[in-house]
C-alpha positions as CSV (number, residue, x, y, z in Angstrom):
1,M,-38.0,-36.9,-6.5
2,R,-36.2,-36.6,-9.8
3,E,-33.6,-33.9,-10.0
4,P,-34.1,-31.1,-12.5
5,V,-31.9,-31.5,-15.6
6,V,-30.4,-28.7,-17.7
7,R,-29.2,-29.9,-21.1
8,L,-26.6,-27.9,-23.0
9,Q,-26.5,-27.0,-26.7
10,R,-24.4,-29.2,-28.9
11,G,-20.7,-28.3,-28.5
12,R,-21.3,-26.0,-25.5
13,D,-20.0,-28.5,-23.0
14,R,-16.3,-28.0,-23.7
15,S,-15.8,-25.2,-21.1
16,V,-17.5,-27.3,-18.4
17,R,-15.3,-30.3,-19.2
18,R,-12.3,-27.9,-18.6
19,R,-13.9,-27.1,-15.2
20,H,-15.0,-23.6,-15.9
21,P,-17.8,-22.9,-13.3
22,W,-20.1,-20.7,-15.5
23,V,-22.6,-21.6,-18.1
24,F,-24.3,-18.7,-19.9
25,S,-28.0,-18.7,-20.9
26,G,-27.2,-19.1,-24.6
27,A,-25.5,-22.4,-24.0
28,V,-28.7,-23.9,-22.5
29,A,-30.8,-26.1,-24.8
30,S,-33.5,-27.2,-22.4
31,V,-34.6,-27.4,-18.8
32,E,-36.4,-30.5,-17.6
33,G,-38.4,-29.8,-14.5
34,E,-39.2,-26.5,-12.8
35,P,-36.1,-25.6,-10.7
36,A,-36.5,-22.6,-8.4
37,P,-33.8,-19.9,-8.3
38,G,-30.7,-21.3,-6.6
39,A,-31.9,-24.9,-6.8
40,T,-29.4,-27.6,-7.7
41,V,-29.7,-29.1,-11.1
42,V,-28.0,-31.8,-13.0
43,V,-26.0,-30.5,-16.0
44,V,-25.8,-32.7,-19.0
45,A,-24.2,-32.4,-22.4
46,H,-26.3,-32.6,-25.5
47,D,-25.8,-36.3,-25.7
48,G,-27.0,-36.8,-22.1
49,A,-23.6,-37.3,-20.5
50,V,-23.6,-35.9,-16.9
51,L,-21.2,-33.1,-16.5
52,G,-21.9,-32.1,-12.9
53,R,-24.3,-30.2,-10.7
54,A,-25.0,-26.5,-10.6
55,A,-27.0,-23.7,-9.0
56,Y,-29.7,-22.5,-11.3
57,S,-30.2,-18.8,-11.9
58,P,-33.1,-18.2,-14.2
59,S,-32.9,-14.4,-14.1
60,S,-29.2,-14.2,-14.9
61,Q,-27.1,-14.4,-18.0
62,I,-24.9,-16.7,-16.0
63,R,-27.6,-19.4,-16.0
64,L,-25.6,-22.1,-14.2
65,R,-22.8,-21.9,-11.6
66,L,-21.3,-25.4,-11.1
67,W,-20.8,-26.9,-7.7
68,T,-19.3,-30.2,-9.0
69,F,-17.9,-31.6,-12.2
70,D,-18.9,-35.3,-11.8
71,D,-22.0,-37.4,-11.3
72,A,-21.0,-38.8,-8.0
73,T,-20.5,-35.9,-5.6
74,P,-23.6,-34.9,-3.8
75,V,-24.3,-31.2,-3.3
76,D,-25.2,-31.0,0.4
77,D,-24.3,-29.3,3.7
78,A,-21.2,-31.6,4.0
79,L,-19.8,-30.4,0.7
80,V,-20.3,-26.8,1.7
81,Q,-18.7,-27.3,5.1
82,G,-15.8,-29.2,3.7
83,R,-15.0,-26.5,1.1
84,L,-15.2,-23.9,3.8
85,D,-12.7,-25.8,6.0
86,L,-10.3,-26.0,3.1
87,A,-10.7,-22.3,2.4
88,L,-10.1,-21.4,6.0
89,A,-7.1,-23.7,6.3
90,L,-5.5,-21.9,3.3
91,R,-6.0,-18.4,4.9
92,R,-4.7,-19.5,8.2
93,R,-1.6,-20.9,6.5
94,L,-0.8,-18.0,4.3
95,V,-2.4,-14.8,5.7
96,L,-3.8,-14.9,9.2
97,G,-1.4,-14.7,12.2
98,P,-0.4,-12.7,15.2
99,D,-0.1,-9.4,13.2
100,T,-3.0,-9.9,10.8
101,D,-6.5,-10.7,11.8
102,C,-8.4,-9.7,8.6
103,A,-8.6,-11.7,5.4
104,R,-10.9,-13.0,2.7
105,L,-11.9,-16.4,4.0
106,V,-14.1,-17.4,1.0
107,F,-13.6,-16.1,-2.5
108,A,-16.6,-17.5,-4.3
109,E,-15.8,-19.6,-7.4
110,A,-12.1,-19.9,-6.4
111,D,-13.1,-21.8,-3.3
112,G,-15.7,-23.9,-5.1
113,L,-18.6,-21.9,-3.6
114,P,-19.9,-19.8,-6.5
115,G,-21.3,-16.4,-5.5
116,L,-20.3,-16.6,-1.8
117,V,-17.8,-14.2,-0.3
118,A,-16.8,-14.1,3.4
119,D,-14.3,-11.7,4.9
120,L,-13.0,-11.7,8.5
121,Y,-12.2,-8.5,10.4
122,A,-10.9,-9.5,13.9
123,D,-14.1,-10.8,15.6
124,T,-16.5,-9.8,12.8
125,L,-17.5,-11.9,9.8
126,V,-18.9,-10.1,6.8
127,V,-20.8,-12.2,4.3
128,Q,-21.9,-11.5,0.7
129,C,-24.2,-13.6,-1.4
130,H,-24.0,-12.6,-5.1
131,S,-26.1,-15.4,-6.6
132,A,-29.2,-17.4,-6.0
133,G,-27.1,-20.5,-5.3
134,A,-25.1,-18.7,-2.7
135,E,-28.3,-17.5,-1.1
136,R,-29.3,-21.1,-0.7
137,I,-26.2,-22.0,1.3
138,Q,-26.0,-18.8,3.3
139,Q,-27.2,-20.1,6.6
140,V,-25.1,-23.2,6.5
141,A,-22.0,-21.2,5.6
142,I,-22.5,-18.6,8.3
143,A,-23.1,-21.1,11.0
144,H,-20.0,-23.2,10.0
145,L,-17.7,-20.2,9.6
146,R,-18.8,-18.7,12.9
147,E,-18.2,-22.0,14.6
148,R,-14.7,-22.4,13.1
149,T,-13.6,-18.8,13.6
150,G,-15.3,-17.9,16.9
151,A,-16.6,-14.7,15.3
152,A,-18.6,-12.6,17.7
153,R,-20.9,-11.2,15.0
154,V,-21.9,-11.6,11.4
155,V,-22.7,-8.8,9.1
156,L,-24.6,-9.5,5.9
157,R,-23.6,-7.2,3.0
158,S,-25.6,-8.7,0.2
159,D,-26.1,-5.3,-1.3
160,A,-24.1,-5.5,-4.5
161,E,-25.7,-4.5,-7.8
162,V,-25.1,-8.0,-9.2
163,R,-27.9,-9.3,-7.0
164,R,-30.4,-7.4,-9.1
165,L,-29.1,-9.3,-12.2
166,E,-30.0,-12.4,-10.3
167,G,-33.5,-11.2,-9.4
168,L,-32.5,-11.0,-5.7
169,E,-33.4,-8.2,-3.3
170,V,-30.7,-6.3,-1.5
171,K,-30.1,-7.3,2.1
172,S,-27.7,-5.9,4.7
173,G,-27.2,-5.6,8.4
174,V,-26.0,-7.5,11.5
175,V,-27.6,-11.0,11.4
176,A,-25.9,-12.6,14.4
177,G,-24.2,-11.2,17.5
178,P,-24.1,-7.7,19.0
179,P,-24.4,-4.5,17.1
180,V,-21.2,-2.9,15.8
181,E,-20.2,-0.4,18.5
182,G,-19.7,3.0,16.9
183,G,-20.2,1.5,13.5
184,L,-16.5,0.5,13.1
185,V,-14.5,-2.6,13.6
186,R,-10.8,-2.4,14.4
187,A,-8.6,-4.8,12.3
188,K,-4.9,-5.6,12.1
189,E,-2.9,-5.9,8.9
190,R,0.8,-6.7,9.2
191,G,1.0,-4.8,12.5
192,L,-1.0,-1.8,11.3
193,S,-4.4,-0.9,12.7
194,F,-7.4,0.1,10.6
195,L,-10.9,1.1,11.5
196,V,-13.3,-0.6,9.1
197,D,-16.9,0.4,8.4
198,V,-18.3,-3.1,7.8
199,E,-21.9,-2.0,7.5
200,R,-21.7,0.9,5.0
201,G,-18.2,0.9,3.6
202,H,-17.1,-0.1,0.1
203,K,-17.2,-3.8,-0.6
204,T,-17.1,-5.4,2.9
205,G,-15.5,-2.3,4.4
206,F,-11.9,-2.5,3.4
207,Y,-9.8,-3.4,0.3
208,L,-8.3,-6.6,1.5
209,D,-7.2,-7.4,-2.0
210,Q,-4.5,-4.6,-1.8
211,R,-2.7,-6.1,1.2
212,D,0.4,-7.2,-0.6
213,S,0.6,-3.9,-2.6
214,R,0.2,-1.9,0.6
215,A,3.2,-3.9,2.0
216,R,5.2,-3.0,-1.1
217,V,4.4,0.7,-0.7
218,R,5.4,0.5,2.9
219,A,8.7,-1.0,2.0
220,V,9.7,1.6,-0.7
221,A,7.9,4.8,0.3
222,R,10.1,7.9,0.8
223,G,9.5,11.6,0.8
224,R,6.1,12.9,-0.3
225,V,3.3,10.4,-1.3
226,L,0.1,11.1,-3.2
227,N,-2.7,8.5,-2.6
228,C,-5.4,8.9,-5.3
229,F,-8.8,7.3,-4.8
230,S,-7.7,6.8,-1.3
231,Y,-10.9,5.6,0.4
232,T,-10.0,5.2,4.1
233,G,-6.3,5.8,3.7
234,G,-4.8,2.3,3.5
235,F,-2.0,3.2,1.2
236,A,-1.3,6.5,3.0
237,V,-1.0,4.7,6.3
238,A,1.3,2.1,4.9
239,A,3.5,4.7,3.3
240,L,3.7,6.8,6.5
241,A,4.4,3.7,8.6
242,G,7.3,3.0,6.2
243,G,9.6,5.7,5.1
244,A,7.4,8.5,3.8
245,E,7.6,11.9,5.4
246,H,4.2,13.2,4.3
247,A,1.1,11.8,2.5
248,V,-1.8,13.4,0.7
249,S,-5.0,11.3,0.3
250,V,-7.5,12.3,-2.4
251,D,-11.1,11.1,-2.5
252,T,-14.6,12.3,-3.4
253,S,-16.0,11.1,-0.1
254,Q,-15.5,13.4,3.0
255,A,-16.5,10.5,5.2
256,A,-13.8,8.3,3.8
257,L,-11.2,11.1,4.2
258,E,-12.2,11.6,7.8
259,L,-11.8,7.9,8.5
260,A,-8.4,8.0,6.8
261,E,-7.4,10.7,9.3
262,R,-8.6,8.4,12.1
263,N,-6.6,5.5,10.7
264,V,-3.5,7.7,10.6
265,A,-4.0,8.5,14.3
266,E,-4.7,4.8,15.0
267,N,-1.1,4.0,14.1
268,G,0.5,6.7,16.2
269,I,1.3,8.9,13.2
270,A,1.3,12.6,13.7
271,A,-1.7,14.3,12.0
272,S,0.7,16.9,10.5
273,R,2.2,14.2,8.3
274,H,-1.1,13.6,6.4
275,D,-3.6,15.8,4.5
276,G,-6.9,14.8,3.1
277,L,-8.1,16.5,-0.1
278,R,-11.6,16.1,-1.3
279,G,-12.2,16.2,-5.0
280,D,-12.2,14.4,-8.3
281,C,-8.8,12.8,-8.8
282,F,-8.6,13.8,-12.4
283,D,-9.1,17.4,-11.5
284,V,-6.9,17.3,-8.4
285,L,-4.0,15.8,-10.4
286,R,-4.3,18.6,-12.9
287,G,-4.5,21.2,-10.2
288,L,-1.5,19.9,-8.3
289,H,0.6,20.0,-11.5
290,D,-0.5,23.5,-12.2
291,D,0.6,24.5,-8.7
292,G,4.0,23.0,-9.3
293,E,3.7,20.2,-6.7
294,R,5.9,17.2,-6.9
295,F,5.7,13.8,-5.3
296,D,8.1,10.9,-4.8
297,L,5.4,8.2,-5.0
298,V,1.9,8.2,-6.5
299,V,-0.8,5.6,-6.0
300,L,-3.6,5.3,-8.5
301,D,-6.3,2.9,-7.3
302,P,-9.5,3.9,-9.1
303,P,-12.9,2.2,-9.0
304,K,-14.0,-0.1,-11.8
305,F,-13.8,1.8,-15.1
306,A,-15.0,-1.1,-17.3
307,P,-17.9,-3.0,-15.8
308,A,-18.3,-4.8,-19.1
309,A,-16.3,-5.5,-22.3
310,R,-18.1,-2.7,-24.2
311,H,-16.5,-0.2,-21.8
312,V,-12.9,-1.2,-22.3
313,D,-11.9,1.5,-24.8
314,K,-13.3,4.3,-22.6
315,A,-11.6,2.7,-19.5
316,A,-8.3,2.5,-21.3
317,R,-8.5,6.3,-22.0
318,G,-9.3,6.9,-18.4
319,Y,-6.3,4.8,-17.1
320,K,-4.0,6.5,-19.6
321,D,-5.2,10.0,-18.5
322,L,-4.6,9.2,-14.9
323,A,-1.1,7.7,-15.5
324,L,-0.2,10.7,-17.7
325,R,-1.1,13.2,-15.0
326,A,0.6,11.2,-12.3
327,L,3.9,10.9,-14.3
328,K,3.9,14.7,-14.6
329,L,3.8,15.0,-10.8
330,L,6.6,12.5,-10.1
331,S,10.0,13.7,-9.1
332,P,12.9,12.2,-11.0
333,G,13.3,8.6,-9.7
334,G,9.7,8.7,-8.3
335,L,7.6,5.6,-8.1
336,L,4.2,5.0,-9.7
337,F,1.8,2.4,-8.4
338,S,-1.2,2.0,-10.8
339,F,-4.1,-0.4,-10.6
340,S,-7.2,-1.6,-12.5
341,C,-10.0,-3.6,-10.8
342,S,-11.8,-4.0,-14.1
343,G,-11.9,-7.7,-15.1
344,A,-12.6,-6.7,-18.7
345,V,-9.2,-4.9,-18.9
346,D,-6.4,-7.5,-19.1
347,R,-2.9,-7.1,-17.9
348,A,-1.5,-6.7,-21.5
349,L,-3.8,-3.8,-22.2
350,F,-3.0,-2.2,-18.9
351,R,0.7,-2.3,-19.6
352,Q,0.1,-0.9,-23.1
353,V,-1.7,2.0,-21.5
354,A,1.2,2.6,-19.2
355,A,3.6,2.7,-22.2
356,S,1.4,5.1,-24.0
357,A,1.1,7.4,-21.0
358,A,4.9,7.4,-20.5
359,L,5.5,8.3,-24.1
360,E,3.1,11.2,-24.1
361,A,4.4,12.5,-20.8
362,G,8.0,12.3,-22.1
363,R,9.0,10.4,-18.9
364,P,10.7,7.0,-19.4
365,L,8.9,4.5,-17.1
366,M,10.8,1.4,-16.0
367,L,8.4,-1.3,-14.8
368,L,9.7,-2.9,-11.6
369,G,7.0,-5.6,-11.2
370,D,3.4,-6.7,-11.5
371,L,0.9,-6.3,-8.7
372,G,-2.3,-8.2,-8.1
373,H,-4.2,-10.6,-5.9
374,P,-2.9,-11.7,-2.5
375,P,-3.2,-15.4,-1.7
376,D,-6.5,-15.1,0.0
377,H,-7.9,-14.1,-3.4
378,P,-6.7,-17.1,-5.4
379,V,-7.3,-17.5,-9.1
380,P,-8.0,-21.0,-10.5
381,T,-6.4,-21.7,-13.9
382,S,-9.8,-22.9,-15.1
383,F,-11.4,-19.6,-14.2
384,P,-9.3,-16.6,-15.4
385,E,-12.3,-14.3,-15.0
386,G,-11.5,-14.5,-11.3
387,E,-8.4,-12.3,-11.8
388,Y,-10.0,-8.9,-11.7
389,L,-7.2,-6.9,-10.0
390,K,-4.0,-6.1,-11.8
391,G,-1.4,-3.4,-11.4
392,Y,2.2,-2.5,-11.8
393,W,4.8,-0.4,-10.1
394,G,7.5,1.5,-11.9
395,L,10.2,4.1,-11.7
396,A,9.9,7.4,-13.7
397,A,13.2,8.8,-14.9
């Protein structure tokens, strides 16, 4: 049977020739055949030259996600399995080991598997399918990863809002292996132990992308630490396991704060060294300043402020406000760790926001380094959109 063909508008093939994996709906000139959602289609330039093969998403603005960039490579189970093996080999080489049993095994486009995310927490594999094409390869991917890792169970977390943009229904729950006892999985990160809610927690249960930044905090933490947007206490635990005397975790979720307390206890840290404070971080930062509180290290790790480019200006104001309030709370020589997970906010703008906040606070801020993705969240040079997490750490005079 003849493969469906998607022809691009004249001049819209340049990004594909540079190996960018996305083609937006406006670049499509015509569709030959009737490809179903997620079906593999041949992508051709306006002159008919074959550019590669892609997964077709008729309901999404991202109409095509490319599997291949040539006419020779077949899109089949062997291709998926081969790319999974390469992805797993990279994580075993750079992340997984005796003291770390949790990592992102598959990072979608970065690993040549658009829309597919797979995270490992000890013996539990958590899988997300964000696109129609990923949905098509789900079963092959799960079976292969389970065989290669020996995972006891697989949890499906295909519940992100992006699925609705693909015209896909939300799916979640244990799809292989025994139920999650007590709802939590115990995972190790650089010798620290964390309880992870893989079925209901944020993302796949834990912010694996902050591994390297948690290690940095652990190495430099001293005195009092304020962990804003703390979720389940990853940065607080890291700080207390390092040199911090006391940490305060702030979050709007009482359940997250309770799990943070359990994670503190998991690591043999006295409960008296950690406090959970429920509230809006903007308001809490203001209140702590009014109360005369001071900290030696502040972490700002907010949720996505700019889901799209049109939200960037508002997001920048939010990041500035947070940094301004944090700088006012830092003791002389205190350290600020600030992050943005908004892909639409680039690193240059985020640094500009830091400079503006420091100027308004009257606190010189010396940047000590950039922060971002660990190696299990690689970013292809042909796909800069893959770099969503950026941050910095700096010293406030």
